[in-house]
Every structure is written in structure tokens, then in C-alpha cells.
Amino acid sequence: MLSQRRLSTATLALGLVVLTDVLRVFLPSVITIFGQAASTPAELLGAFALGWFVLALAAPALVVRIGPHLVGIAAAALLGAARLALTAAPGGRAQLWLATAGLLAGLVWLAATAARVERPVPGLALGLTAGALGHALFGTYDPLWWGRWEAWAASLALVAALVVAEATLARRDGSAVRAGNQPAVGGLAWLLAGPALLLGGMVALSPAVASTAMSFWYGEAGTAAPPPFALAPLAVAAALFVLAALIPLGRRWRPLPPLLLVGGAVLFGYGPPTLLTFAMLLTAAGLGGCLALAGEVPVAQRHAGRVPARRAYAAVGGMLVFAVAAVVFYAAYDIGYPNGWLPAVVAALVGVVALRAVNGADDPRGASEGPQSSAPARVPLRAVNGADDPRGASEGPQSSAPARVPLRLAVLAALVAFLAAWVHGPWLVSSNRHGPPEQVRLVAYNIRMGFGLDGRFDLAGLDRAVGEADVVVLSEVDRGWLLNGGHDTLHLLAARLEMPYVFGPAAGPLWGDAVLSRWPVQGARTRPLPAVGAPTGAQALGVTIDFSAGVRLAVVSTHLQPPPGAEPVVQARAVADFAAGYADGLPLVVAGDFNTEPGDPAFTALTDAGLVDAFAPARPLPTSPADDPREQIDHIFVSPDLVATDPVAVPSTASDHLPVAVTLTLPTR
């Protein structure tokens, strides 16, 4: 039978995994269902998302009035029900409101848990790690998007474990409180729950960031095939995080975790993509160490009666920090301002809280004031958990070797990550073995991070829309944004299509454009485009496809970002110049989302550079929005020596754009 302390740790970890799952649906639902990304004001999207976190500030008062056990069980049941309902939801408004209800229930559950659990660091550390490893085992493709029996089995098992743990913990707490005669612990560790979830999901414990980071070791523009051991950084990061969080540092090493955390966050915000791996490892080690530092803070006896409520407010307040920071960071890509500083600011906040916590623990005045110091503080009956159970401190031989359990957990975390790397590792791809083809089918597609018009992550729909293409040019490719659920959309889609890829980052290292090909690619090169006031970054990615026998094709993928109220003329000219220099006489294709229509200045800048509109015979060919296309903004241009036939915009709602396709007849040498 689990001890009270271990049971509370397991309950917190399970609940955090379920809450994280719901967040991975809520955040992209705000973008794709409540709003339509750039077409809906970022301020409105942010206000909607933040409103629910602000509303949750009422949860601590509810917990105090009703009691944490009853509120905790009810909230856990609602959270679990929302998680299961999301697995069955068809998308659309139902998905948005189910995710919102699940988020609110999860925040209430977190407040109730904080009122009972005094030492949250083990549960927080294991919950964050388990959530990341579970995401890795499914290849960053959450089971709730599957709609298959495996998804239901995984969801039911997780939710059932949470509800059973909650009920068991509530039943045992009544007997545990009679042993509660230890000093109260403050809420600073709970205040770090939200920031830890943010930094863990953005960089430190993200499997998508790990695989993307590895791809940058294979050339300027990423890799032309899935990188081997793509999740190796996650294995190391998870082990470092667990060890740092569960093994306290000596006094002289206490400043190290905040320094590591801030250093990793700065590297994530401002470092080159090739250093993303090191940013991940530094952030993981620093974040775990800061959680350990904030683990215990004695509280003055005169405040002991208010400690449960203060912990509850700290937990919900920390989640509000999560929401504000996430909104501010990702809104920059719609509004237009620097955002690389934000992870560093959140990391600095975590470091300050951790150092203050440990300094308070060292201060003899921290535990009590005046003559009361000789008597231990008593905590109200409903506030006590297994941390006060004397049996929790020493059970069997483990008490003589406190580092043994964290070490085993770290090894287990690394093994699970390596298992995920093996399961989702490099796959065999189609290749040309019989000489160059006479014709090639090329598709250009703005995939909106993988989310369809119904707001669901729809790999199957993208697969159907692409069809039997030989070369695929993708725009709005997400490789790990927390805002979009932390998926590596490119890797998932490429694995489904069995096509290797090359990635060109545009807005930070995790968002950009890509080219997939059934034939070997070489010479990948990427060039940033002038921003000219546009909030979202843009780039041009060039690759050369080798069909053998001396037949090659230059392909340039781009996504122009128009400045406010103007045409992307400057970017269009930059793309044309880059493409001409890159092709250097080879047959050339330039494709993507150009955000300009035929006859507009940016469109004319491309045709004036000698490129041919491959869709001219089929005009008008509207491509956006997908459910009622009215705008012709997705294009394929070719050099005059290429013959383009069969132009079409493929009907699909797997994105907010339609994919466009042509058949290219390759010149022979």
C-alpha cells in the first residue's frame, strides 16, 4: 500500500498529466475555433484565454468554504469527464467549450490539491516528466485526436487512475491529520507550478523541441531525412530535470540552478537553432533545481491558519502567470514585437522565487516569530496531507539512501524517452531507383499547423489532401509551439507520407516552411526575408531534388508575410532574387502561400523576374478560405523551361487553405 506522501505525490502527478492534456486542446482551440489566427485580433484571443484563468482565482475561496477533499474529488471527476469527452468530440464549438470546462475544472482541482499537499515538488516534477514522456511515446500525436479504441483505452486508464487516487487520498487524509504536528509549509513552491509548466512545455521537456533541435545538426536548413535518435535530448533533459528536482543541492551550489535556467532561456530566445539542444538541457537542469530550492519554506505560526488558502492562491496565481506569459509570447507573431526576452523573464522570476524560498528556510526567523518558536505550528485539519505523516519520512531501507529513488526515476525517464525514439525513429522512404521520371506531381499547401477548420489536429485529412504527390511544399509548419499543443507536425506528416523533409525556420526555430520529396534532396539553403513591418517572420527555403542521371530540380518554398495594409512587394522581390541565384540555371519551382493575388504588385514582381504562373490556364483559382474560397493567394511559379499541366485546387477542410497542385514535365539533358 502506498504511503500517504507517495499517494499525494502520485495524485498530483496524475492530475497534472490530465490538465496538461486538456491545455494542449484548449490553447489551439482558442486560435482555430474561437478565432481564425491572424484574421481575429490577437488582443481578443488573449482576452478570451486569460479570462478563464482569472475566473479561477475564485477557486481558493471555494476550497476554503467547502473543503479541499470534496472540491478536489468533484473537480477531478469533471476534469476527467472533459478529457474523455474531448476524445469523442467532433471538433468545432463543442471542442472549444469542453476544453474550456476541462481547463476550469483543472484549475479548481489544482487549488484544492494545493490546500492539501504541502510539499508539491515531487508530484510536480513527476507529473511534468510523465506528461512529456507520454507525449513522446505517442510521437507528439495526442491520443485524443485519434478517435480509435487505443485512444479510449489510454484516456480511460489515465482518468480512472486519477479519480481512484483522489478518492483514496481523501479517505486516508482523515487519519493522517492526527499525526500533523509539524511546521506549516508556505506556498512559494506552488507558485512555480505554472511557470514550470510553461518553461517545460516550451523548451525543457518538449519532445517536439527535442526532435527539431536534433534536425538542426544536419545542415543550415535542417535535415533532409528524419534525424536518428531524434529524442535523445529529451532523454537527457528528463533525467537532469528529475535528478535536480528531487536531490537537494548543498548550500554553496544553490545559485547554480537559477543561473542555468536563465542561461537556457536566453539561449532559447536568442541563440541560433543549432544551440537549441543546449538550451533544452540547461533549462531542464535549472528548472528542476529551482523547484527543489522552493520545496520547503517555513511559515510563521501566526500565519499557519491561512496557509492552505495561501497555497491555493499561489497555485492558481502561478497558472495565471503561465497564461499571461504564453499569450504575450505568442501574440508577438500577430501584433509584432520582440518576444525572445519573455522566457528569460519567466526564468528569472522562477529563480528569484526559488532563492527567496531557500533563504527563508535558512532564516531562523522564518519558521516562527518571538517566543512562539519553541512550539511547532499546527495546520488546520483539512489542510494536512501525507507530508505530515511520520511514516512518509522513512520507509524501509530507502531512508538511508535518499538519492536512490531519484536516480532510479531519472534512469527510467531516460529509458522511456529512448524507447519513444526507437518507436518513432527514422523510417524507410520511397526513392527513385529506375532513373528520372518524366513527370512529377507537386503540391503546395498552407497546413495551418495541422489544424482543420473544425479545430482538430487532422493528419489524416492532410494526408488525403496531399494525395500521391511526389514533392510537397508546406507553409505554416509548426514543430513544437506550446500554443498549438506541442506537436512536431512536420515529422508526423512526413512519417505518414513516408517522405523525407527539409525544414526552413521563419518565426523562431520551431515555425516555418518545408519541402518533402520522394527523391533525394541536397544543397538545402534558407534565407530570412525582410520583415518590412510584418509581425511574423518569413524566409525562403531552397532545395535541389536529384532525380539521378543528371536530372535535377530546384524548389523554393516560402510564405510571404505582408506588412500592415500593404503588399509584400519587398519580400516577393527578395524571393525572386534568392530563387534565381539558388537555381543557377536549373529548372526552378517557387511555391507557397504568397498572400497576394494575380495582378497585385507582389505577384507582378515575381512574374517580372521571369517566373511563369503555373495556374494561368485555370484562373480564377481561389484557395482561401477553404470552406468558401474567394482569394487566390496560394501559387506555384515555374521557370520557362518547365511545362506545368493539370493545375488544380484540391477541395479539403484539413486547413484553412486549399492545397494547390500541378504536374511538371521535366526537361531532359
XYZ file of C-alpha atoms in Angstrom:
669
model
C 0.000 0.000 0.000
C 1.298 3.427 -0.896
C 2.177 5.742 1.950
C 0.179 8.929 2.334
C 3.009 11.047 0.986
C 3.534 8.858 -2.043
C -0.172 8.726 -2.722
C -0.441 12.519 -2.668
C 2.573 12.726 -4.996
C 1.015 10.227 -7.407
C -2.330 12.035 -7.324
C -0.729 15.383 -8.096
C 1.328 13.863 -10.923
C -1.711 12.157 -12.498
C -3.841 15.282 -12.288
C -1.092 17.393 -13.823
C -0.843 14.988 -16.780
C -4.604 15.211 -17.412
C -4.595 19.004 -17.025
C -1.709 19.263 -19.490
C -3.646 17.121 -21.974
C -6.601 19.493 -21.733
C -4.348 22.521 -22.151
C -2.983 21.004 -25.361
C -6.522 21.161 -26.727
C -7.657 24.434 -25.151
C -4.792 26.597 -26.444
C -5.058 25.685 -30.154
C -8.868 25.723 -29.908
C -8.705 29.396 -28.938
C -6.737 30.092 -32.120
C -8.579 27.860 -34.573
C -12.175 27.796 -33.261
C -12.795 30.920 -31.179
C -10.717 32.901 -33.642
C -9.124 32.421 -37.009
C -5.489 33.144 -36.149
C -4.319 36.328 -37.899
C -7.846 37.261 -39.041
C -9.019 37.637 -35.417
C -7.382 40.358 -33.287
C -4.712 38.884 -31.056
C -5.997 41.054 -28.210
C -9.408 39.373 -28.415
C -7.907 35.893 -28.492
C -5.723 36.717 -25.496
C -8.593 38.201 -23.515
C -10.691 35.083 -24.060
C -7.889 32.758 -22.972
C -6.870 34.839 -19.948
C -10.441 35.313 -18.759
C -10.759 31.693 -17.641
C -7.528 31.804 -15.660
C -8.681 34.999 -13.964
C -12.033 33.376 -13.169
C -10.157 30.529 -11.487
C -8.873 32.973 -8.857
C -12.215 32.386 -7.141
C -11.327 28.709 -6.652
C -9.359 29.115 -3.373
C -12.363 30.729 -1.676
C -14.498 27.819 -2.857
C -11.950 25.370 -1.479
C -11.881 27.065 1.924
C -15.679 27.242 2.140
C -16.500 23.691 1.056
C -13.314 21.831 1.911
C -10.436 20.679 -0.295
C -11.352 16.991 -0.344
C -14.871 17.403 -1.644
C -13.840 20.105 -4.102
C -10.830 18.054 -5.194
C -12.842 14.906 -5.932
C -15.578 16.813 -7.775
C -13.091 18.849 -9.813
C -11.020 15.762 -10.657
C -14.166 13.985 -11.866
C -15.132 16.955 -14.043
C -11.598 17.250 -15.376
C -11.558 13.564 -16.259
C -15.014 13.734 -17.854
C -13.934 16.672 -20.019
C -10.795 14.783 -21.037
C -12.868 11.772 -22.126
C -15.448 13.936 -23.877
C -12.705 15.630 -25.885
C -11.705 12.228 -27.241
C -15.218 11.857 -28.663
C -15.790 15.500 -29.618
C -16.220 16.140 -33.349
C -14.395 19.466 -33.104
C -15.923 22.888 -33.521
C -17.651 24.753 -30.734
C -18.206 21.556 -28.751
C -14.450 21.010 -28.572
C -13.795 24.601 -27.549
C -16.278 24.582 -24.682
C -15.354 21.096 -23.487
C -11.703 22.140 -23.362
C -12.678 25.346 -21.538
C -14.728 23.403 -18.986
C -11.866 20.958 -18.516
C -9.384 23.792 -18.028
C -11.555 25.476 -15.411
C -12.136 22.175 -13.592
C -8.404 21.508 -13.704
C -7.573 24.874 -12.154
C -10.109 24.299 -9.374
C -8.630 20.836 -8.797
C -5.154 22.367 -8.610
C -6.313 24.852 -5.962
C -7.876 22.065 -3.903
C -4.744 19.952 -4.229
C -2.546 22.848 -3.151
C -4.646 23.278 0.002
C -3.931 19.667 0.974
C -0.433 18.971 -0.370
C 2.270 20.913 1.425
C 5.270 19.585 -0.453
C 4.350 19.594 -4.128
C 7.779 19.362 -5.736
C 7.914 15.552 -6.205
C 4.404 15.497 -7.686
C 5.069 18.491 -9.925
C 8.361 17.059 -11.152
C 6.957 13.611 -11.846
C 3.792 14.998 -13.432
C 5.688 17.261 -15.809
C 8.064 14.435 -16.707
C 5.298 11.865 -17.164
C 3.327 14.233 -19.378
C 6.365 14.850 -21.584
C 7.292 11.184 -21.848
C 3.717 10.176 -22.615
C 3.638 12.760 -25.375
C 6.911 11.359 -26.700
C 5.645 7.762 -26.674
C 2.769 8.831 -28.924
C 5.146 10.715 -31.195
C 3.666 14.074 -30.022
C 0.355 12.970 -31.610
C -2.088 13.105 -28.672
C -4.384 10.039 -28.434
C -7.470 12.236 -28.096
C -7.084 13.218 -31.784
C -7.070 9.608 -32.946
C -10.686 8.564 -32.388
C -9.648 4.894 -32.146
C -10.025 2.325 -29.402
C -6.395 2.790 -28.335
C -7.151 6.431 -27.612
C -10.126 5.484 -25.492
C -8.138 2.852 -23.607
C -5.327 5.282 -22.791
C -7.758 8.036 -21.786
C -9.914 5.773 -19.614
C -6.881 4.343 -17.818
C -5.472 7.782 -17.069
C -8.755 9.284 -15.870
C -9.654 6.217 -13.794
C -6.258 6.314 -12.078
C -6.750 9.986 -11.192
C -10.255 9.545 -9.773
C -9.292 6.467 -7.747
C -6.202 8.212 -6.380
C -8.255 11.285 -5.425
C -10.872 9.203 -3.620
C -8.243 7.154 -1.779
C -6.320 10.251 -0.748
C -9.455 11.891 0.626
C -10.319 8.788 2.625
C -6.866 8.490 4.149
C -6.371 12.166 4.978
C -8.733 11.967 7.919
C -6.455 9.555 9.757
C -3.262 11.276 8.654
C -4.111 14.602 10.233
C -3.899 13.218 13.728
C -0.154 12.989 13.243
C 0.043 16.511 11.897
C 2.310 18.285 14.347
C 4.973 19.729 12.065
C 5.634 23.292 10.945
C 3.482 24.587 8.120
C 5.000 24.978 4.699
C 4.424 28.044 2.530
C 3.151 28.364 -0.990
C 6.197 29.507 -2.958
C 6.720 26.065 -4.484
C 3.103 26.099 -5.637
C 3.659 29.496 -7.214
C 6.169 27.845 -9.552
C 3.702 25.267 -10.900
C 2.524 27.485 -13.752
C 5.934 28.852 -14.792
C 7.370 25.326 -14.647
C 4.578 24.097 -16.920
C 5.314 26.944 -19.339
C 9.096 26.517 -19.498
C 8.794 22.736 -19.539
C 6.265 22.775 -22.370
C 8.056 25.444 -24.395
C 11.564 24.033 -24.251
C 12.837 21.973 -21.306
C 10.612 18.877 -21.596
C 9.141 19.130 -25.079
C 9.659 16.049 -27.279
C 8.877 18.137 -30.381
C 11.595 20.635 -29.459
C 13.990 17.728 -28.906
C 13.411 16.249 -32.363
C 13.553 19.667 -34.026
C 16.749 20.531 -32.177
C 18.397 17.368 -33.473
C 17.399 18.200 -37.049
C 19.421 21.421 -36.947
C 22.606 19.395 -36.547
C 22.181 18.236 -40.143
C 22.692 21.441 -42.072
C 21.737 25.087 -42.386
C 18.076 24.409 -43.146
C 17.514 21.302 -41.066
C 17.724 17.747 -42.290
C 16.731 16.021 -45.494
C 15.657 12.920 -43.563
C 14.350 12.157 -40.055
C 17.355 12.512 -37.748
C 18.487 9.388 -35.890
C 17.977 9.410 -32.115
C 15.720 12.426 -32.525
C 14.525 12.254 -28.920
C 17.945 11.791 -27.361
C 17.910 15.373 -25.962
C 14.613 14.608 -24.217
C 16.123 11.546 -22.530
C 18.959 13.617 -21.101
C 16.723 16.573 -20.242
C 14.169 14.413 -18.409
C 16.897 12.708 -16.385
C 18.522 16.023 -15.473
C 15.167 17.532 -14.516
C 14.188 14.649 -12.226
C 17.581 14.471 -10.538
C 17.779 18.232 -9.990
C 14.214 18.432 -8.637
C 14.448 15.508 -6.215
C 18.029 15.714 -4.911
C 18.672 18.894 -2.866
C 21.855 20.839 -3.553
C 24.380 21.860 -0.958
C 24.413 25.457 0.207
C 27.309 26.513 -1.987
C 25.590 25.242 -5.168
C 22.242 26.936 -4.616
C 22.825 29.840 -7.037
C 23.581 27.360 -9.843
C 20.001 26.303 -10.816
C 18.726 29.868 -11.397
C 21.827 30.648 -13.466
C 21.361 27.508 -15.568
C 17.668 28.231 -16.025
C 18.151 31.831 -17.123
C 21.044 30.835 -19.365
C 18.957 28.165 -21.089
C 16.021 30.541 -21.537
C 18.261 33.242 -23.039
C 19.745 30.681 -25.404
C 16.244 29.572 -26.407
C 15.133 33.140 -27.053
C 18.230 34.477 -28.804
C 20.526 31.605 -29.685
C 20.923 30.065 -33.153
C 18.839 26.961 -33.934
C 21.939 24.749 -33.740
C 22.164 25.513 -29.995
C 18.547 24.602 -29.286
C 19.657 21.270 -27.800
C 21.850 23.015 -25.228
C 19.047 25.465 -24.418
C 16.805 22.494 -23.669
C 19.330 20.755 -21.392
C 20.265 23.904 -19.458
C 16.620 24.845 -18.936
C 15.706 21.342 -17.767
C 18.518 21.166 -15.207
C 17.907 24.707 -13.958
C 14.135 24.292 -13.740
C 14.413 21.093 -11.726
C 16.938 22.669 -9.388
C 14.752 25.723 -8.806
C 11.795 23.504 -7.921
C 13.984 21.708 -5.379
C 15.083 25.011 -3.842
C 11.481 26.159 -3.461
C 10.384 22.853 -1.957
C 10.091 23.862 1.675
C 9.516 27.286 3.204
C 8.700 27.543 6.936
C 5.858 29.908 7.727
C 5.316 31.974 10.839
C 2.833 30.409 13.270
C 0.633 33.460 13.205
C 0.001 32.722 9.512
C -0.492 28.960 9.875
C -4.267 29.116 9.821
C -4.218 30.794 6.431
C -1.573 28.552 4.856
C -3.949 26.249 2.890
C -5.700 29.203 1.254
C -2.370 30.877 0.531
C -1.092 27.739 -1.174
C -4.275 27.522 -3.227
C -3.940 31.151 -4.316
C -0.266 30.556 -5.119
C -1.123 27.585 -7.366
C -3.825 29.453 -9.279
C -1.676 32.592 -9.421
C 1.172 30.571 -10.903
C -1.162 29.285 -13.609
C -2.192 32.870 -14.336
C 1.500 33.645 -14.871
C 1.543 30.704 -17.301
C -1.405 32.127 -19.231
C -0.155 35.714 -19.345
C 3.334 34.681 -20.442
C 2.013 32.307 -23.122
C -0.338 34.954 -24.530
C 2.336 37.662 -24.530
C 4.913 35.378 -26.147
C 2.778 34.045 -28.992
C 0.789 37.248 -29.625
C 4.057 38.780 -30.794
C 3.716 36.829 -34.038
C 0.407 38.577 -34.769
C 0.996 42.026 -33.288
C 4.709 42.402 -33.940
C 7.207 43.000 -31.126
C 10.310 41.165 -29.843
C 9.470 38.170 -27.649
C 12.801 36.444 -27.114
C 13.107 38.144 -23.739
C 9.967 36.577 -22.263
C 11.277 33.049 -21.490
C 14.270 34.682 -19.798
C 12.000 36.907 -17.681
C 9.905 33.928 -16.587
C 13.100 32.006 -15.827
C 14.405 34.912 -13.763
C 11.108 35.026 -11.851
C 11.412 31.330 -11.082
C 14.992 31.812 -9.937
C 14.089 34.717 -7.639
C 11.241 32.767 -6.056
C 13.473 29.721 -5.559
C 16.293 31.688 -3.956
C 13.880 33.582 -1.735
C 12.353 30.305 -0.656
C 15.628 28.693 0.289
C 16.859 31.853 2.029
C 13.654 31.894 4.038
C 14.240 28.297 5.013
C 17.708 29.202 6.298
C 16.409 32.186 8.285
C 15.613 31.114 11.860
C 13.018 33.846 11.962
C 11.188 32.218 9.040
C 9.636 29.396 10.987
C 8.178 31.451 13.752
C 8.391 34.788 15.456
C 9.295 35.610 19.031
C 8.628 33.161 21.852
C 6.387 31.026 19.646
C 9.455 29.450 18.034
C 9.586 26.737 20.681
C 6.226 25.322 19.621
C 5.614 23.776 16.232
C 2.881 25.259 14.140
C -0.379 23.360 13.776
C -2.168 23.224 10.485
C -5.969 23.096 10.194
C -7.436 19.642 9.862
C -8.441 19.889 6.201
C -5.090 21.322 5.126
C -2.819 18.446 6.141
C -1.590 15.727 3.820
C 0.758 12.815 3.938
C 3.767 15.085 4.205
C 2.942 15.306 7.928
C 2.688 11.547 8.269
C 5.802 10.392 10.149
C 5.621 7.160 8.200
C 6.271 9.087 4.969
C 9.734 10.186 6.010
C 11.274 6.758 6.471
C 10.041 3.550 4.961
C 12.388 0.654 4.810
C 15.955 0.942 3.632
C 15.266 3.871 1.339
C 15.644 6.341 4.170
C 19.375 5.658 4.355
C 19.882 6.428 0.683
C 17.678 9.355 -0.268
C 19.271 9.715 -3.711
C 18.488 6.152 -4.771
C 14.857 6.716 -5.765
C 15.509 9.928 -7.784
C 18.351 8.168 -9.580
C 16.103 5.254 -10.491
C 13.388 7.620 -11.679
C 15.892 9.541 -13.796
C 17.125 6.320 -15.407
C 13.534 5.233 -16.029
C 12.699 8.576 -17.645
C 15.722 8.318 -19.940
C 14.818 4.747 -20.924
C 11.239 5.736 -21.768
C 12.493 8.601 -23.929
C 14.882 6.269 -25.761
C 12.018 3.793 -26.238
C 9.988 6.581 -27.823
C 12.973 7.439 -30.032
C 13.142 3.818 -31.198
C 9.391 3.555 -31.828
C 9.224 6.861 -33.731
C 12.691 6.762 -35.196
C 13.758 7.028 -38.838
C 11.548 5.182 -41.279
C 12.198 3.911 -44.769
C 11.157 6.297 -47.521
C 10.372 5.891 -51.182
C 13.145 6.761 -53.596
C 13.790 6.701 -57.317
C 15.657 3.564 -58.332
C 14.838 3.364 -62.042
C 16.102 6.620 -63.489
C 14.443 10.030 -63.539
C 10.676 10.270 -64.020
C 9.170 12.043 -66.992
C 6.647 13.900 -64.811
C 6.440 14.967 -61.173
C 3.323 15.903 -59.221
C 3.985 18.893 -56.937
C 1.625 20.139 -54.213
C 1.876 23.429 -52.284
C -0.117 23.586 -49.056
C -0.517 26.009 -46.153
C -1.368 23.468 -43.441
C -2.156 25.880 -40.552
C -0.023 23.922 -38.089
C -2.028 20.773 -38.853
C -5.430 22.009 -37.617
C -8.513 21.757 -39.807
C -11.456 24.121 -39.956
C -13.132 22.076 -37.197
C -10.209 22.837 -34.874
C -8.985 19.254 -34.691
C -5.433 18.155 -35.371
C -6.066 16.348 -38.649
C -3.115 14.409 -40.042
C -5.410 12.035 -41.946
C -7.101 14.966 -43.679
C -3.743 16.465 -44.655
C -2.646 13.089 -45.994
C -5.773 12.797 -48.167
C -5.396 16.354 -49.448
C -1.770 15.828 -50.473
C -2.646 12.565 -52.237
C 0.042 10.848 -54.290
C 2.294 13.869 -54.615
C 5.970 13.418 -55.416
C 7.081 16.782 -53.999
C 5.219 18.695 -51.258
C 5.845 22.341 -50.348
C 4.409 23.290 -46.957
C 3.702 26.634 -45.261
C 2.810 27.372 -41.598
C 4.655 24.318 -40.352
C 4.733 24.033 -36.551
C 7.434 21.949 -34.881
C 6.714 22.357 -31.184
C 4.873 25.561 -30.304
C 3.186 25.081 -26.939
C 0.359 27.283 -28.235
C -0.503 24.609 -30.810
C -0.239 21.630 -28.491
C 3.479 20.935 -28.768
C 3.221 18.738 -31.892
C 6.045 18.171 -34.346
C 3.619 18.476 -37.232
C 6.294 18.156 -39.903
C 7.741 14.917 -38.566
C 4.277 13.399 -38.041
C 3.058 14.265 -41.527
C 6.327 13.222 -43.181
C 6.167 9.854 -41.420
C 2.590 9.375 -42.593
C 3.527 10.269 -46.185
C 6.798 8.316 -45.964
C 8.708 11.252 -47.370
C 11.913 12.833 -46.011
C 11.826 16.547 -45.330
C 13.832 19.736 -45.159
C 12.711 22.498 -42.793
C 13.311 26.233 -43.010
C 12.593 28.202 -39.797
C 10.867 31.556 -40.263
C 9.439 32.721 -36.919
C 11.895 31.316 -34.406
C 13.365 27.826 -34.741
C 10.021 25.994 -34.443
C 7.777 27.583 -37.100
C 8.357 27.967 -40.813
C 8.202 26.212 -44.184
C 9.262 22.822 -45.505
C 9.827 20.697 -48.589
C 9.139 16.952 -48.699
C 10.308 14.777 -51.583
C 10.262 11.136 -52.632
C 13.691 11.659 -54.197
C 16.948 12.641 -52.513
C 17.398 16.324 -51.775
C 20.652 18.231 -51.444
C 22.049 21.707 -51.090
C 19.409 22.983 -48.680
C 19.706 26.700 -48.062
C 17.479 29.195 -46.268
C 17.411 32.994 -46.304
C 15.420 35.294 -43.977
C 13.226 37.783 -45.823
C 12.996 41.486 -44.933
C 10.327 41.991 -42.271
C 9.189 45.401 -43.641
C 6.885 45.842 -40.642
C 5.256 42.401 -40.817
C 4.853 40.844 -37.360
C 5.539 37.233 -38.397
C 8.921 36.220 -39.733
C 9.336 34.973 -43.307
C 12.031 33.072 -45.168
C 12.839 31.372 -48.472
C 13.964 27.725 -48.372
C 15.768 26.291 -51.388
C 16.430 22.592 -52.015
C 17.690 20.688 -55.031
C 15.962 17.405 -55.881
C 18.215 14.860 -57.538
C 16.331 12.532 -59.889
C 19.623 10.860 -60.983
C 21.092 10.700 -64.468
C 21.892 14.387 -64.220
C 18.247 15.471 -63.910
C 17.734 17.916 -61.066
C 15.072 20.390 -59.977
C 15.435 23.470 -57.747
C 12.475 24.031 -55.434
C 11.969 27.158 -53.317
C 9.363 27.178 -50.539
C 8.185 30.441 -48.991
C 5.329 32.138 -47.163
C 5.210 35.875 -47.686
C 4.032 37.999 -44.762
C 2.545 41.326 -45.915
C 3.190 44.409 -43.815
C 0.079 46.010 -42.284
C -2.136 47.436 -45.034
C 0.377 46.846 -47.814
C 1.574 44.280 -50.324
C 4.615 42.043 -49.657
C 6.421 43.502 -52.673
C 9.821 43.742 -50.980
C 9.627 40.119 -49.849
C 8.464 38.966 -53.289
C 11.483 40.597 -54.934
C 13.783 39.080 -52.319
C 12.339 35.613 -53.021
C 12.740 36.068 -56.778
C 16.382 37.143 -56.346
C 17.136 34.268 -53.971
C 15.447 31.709 -56.219
C 17.296 32.819 -59.350
C 20.656 32.712 -57.594
C 19.929 29.409 -55.917
C 18.710 27.641 -59.081
C 21.738 28.861 -61.072
C 20.299 27.625 -64.359
C 18.448 24.552 -63.062
C 14.710 24.146 -63.730
C 13.002 26.060 -60.918
C 9.763 25.929 -58.926
C 8.788 28.637 -56.422
C 5.703 27.743 -54.400
C 3.815 28.539 -51.219
C 1.392 30.991 -49.649
C 2.238 34.386 -51.189
C -0.588 36.430 -49.648
C -1.003 38.251 -52.955
C -3.407 37.808 -55.857
C -2.798 37.804 -59.629
C -2.256 41.341 -60.871
C -1.216 42.706 -57.481
C 2.218 44.363 -57.191
C 3.865 41.475 -55.301
C 2.534 38.943 -57.808
C 3.766 41.083 -60.686
C 7.212 41.345 -59.058
C 7.544 37.565 -59.360
C 6.390 37.327 -62.966
C 8.568 40.310 -63.934
C 11.534 38.310 -62.624
C 10.925 35.703 -65.331
C 8.779 33.236 -63.394
C 5.689 31.769 -65.043
C 2.325 31.449 -63.293
C 1.607 27.711 -63.428
C -2.101 28.330 -62.785
C -2.667 30.874 -65.546
C -4.736 28.454 -67.719
C -7.034 27.662 -64.781
C -7.634 31.189 -63.402
C -9.523 32.129 -61.332
C -8.278 29.523 -58.834
C -9.298 30.660 -55.334
C -7.643 28.871 -52.407
C -8.751 30.668 -49.214
C -10.728 30.268 -47.010
C -11.021 26.527 -47.538
C -14.774 26.263 -46.891
C -15.653 29.188 -49.201
C -12.583 30.059 -51.290
C -12.577 33.627 -52.575
C -8.902 34.674 -52.570
C -6.177 33.487 -54.932
C -3.161 33.660 -52.631
C -1.501 30.216 -52.900
C 0.609 29.885 -56.034
C 3.146 27.810 -57.922
C 5.588 29.603 -60.239
C 7.943 27.800 -62.596
C 10.856 28.677 -64.830
C 10.094 28.872 -68.568
C 11.822 25.529 -69.294
C 9.302 23.620 -67.144
C 5.932 22.552 -68.530
C 3.154 22.689 -65.893
C -0.155 20.936 -66.552
C -3.258 19.798 -64.663
C -3.425 22.752 -62.247
C -5.991 22.263 -59.510
C -7.007 23.443 -56.043
C -7.900 20.283 -54.116
C -11.132 20.522 -52.045
C -10.320 19.940 -48.353
C -11.062 21.368 -44.915
C -7.923 19.924 -43.269
C -6.596 23.510 -43.179
C -7.964 26.987 -43.771
C -6.291 26.965 -47.225
C -6.763 24.616 -50.156
C -3.745 22.714 -51.428
C -2.738 23.556 -54.996
C -1.110 21.068 -57.350
C 0.461 20.832 -60.805
C 2.136 18.148 -62.867
C 5.629 19.126 -64.031
C 7.247 17.699 -67.151
C 10.988 17.677 -66.515
C 13.378 18.746 -69.262
C 15.815 16.061 -70.321
C 19.520 16.649 -70.726
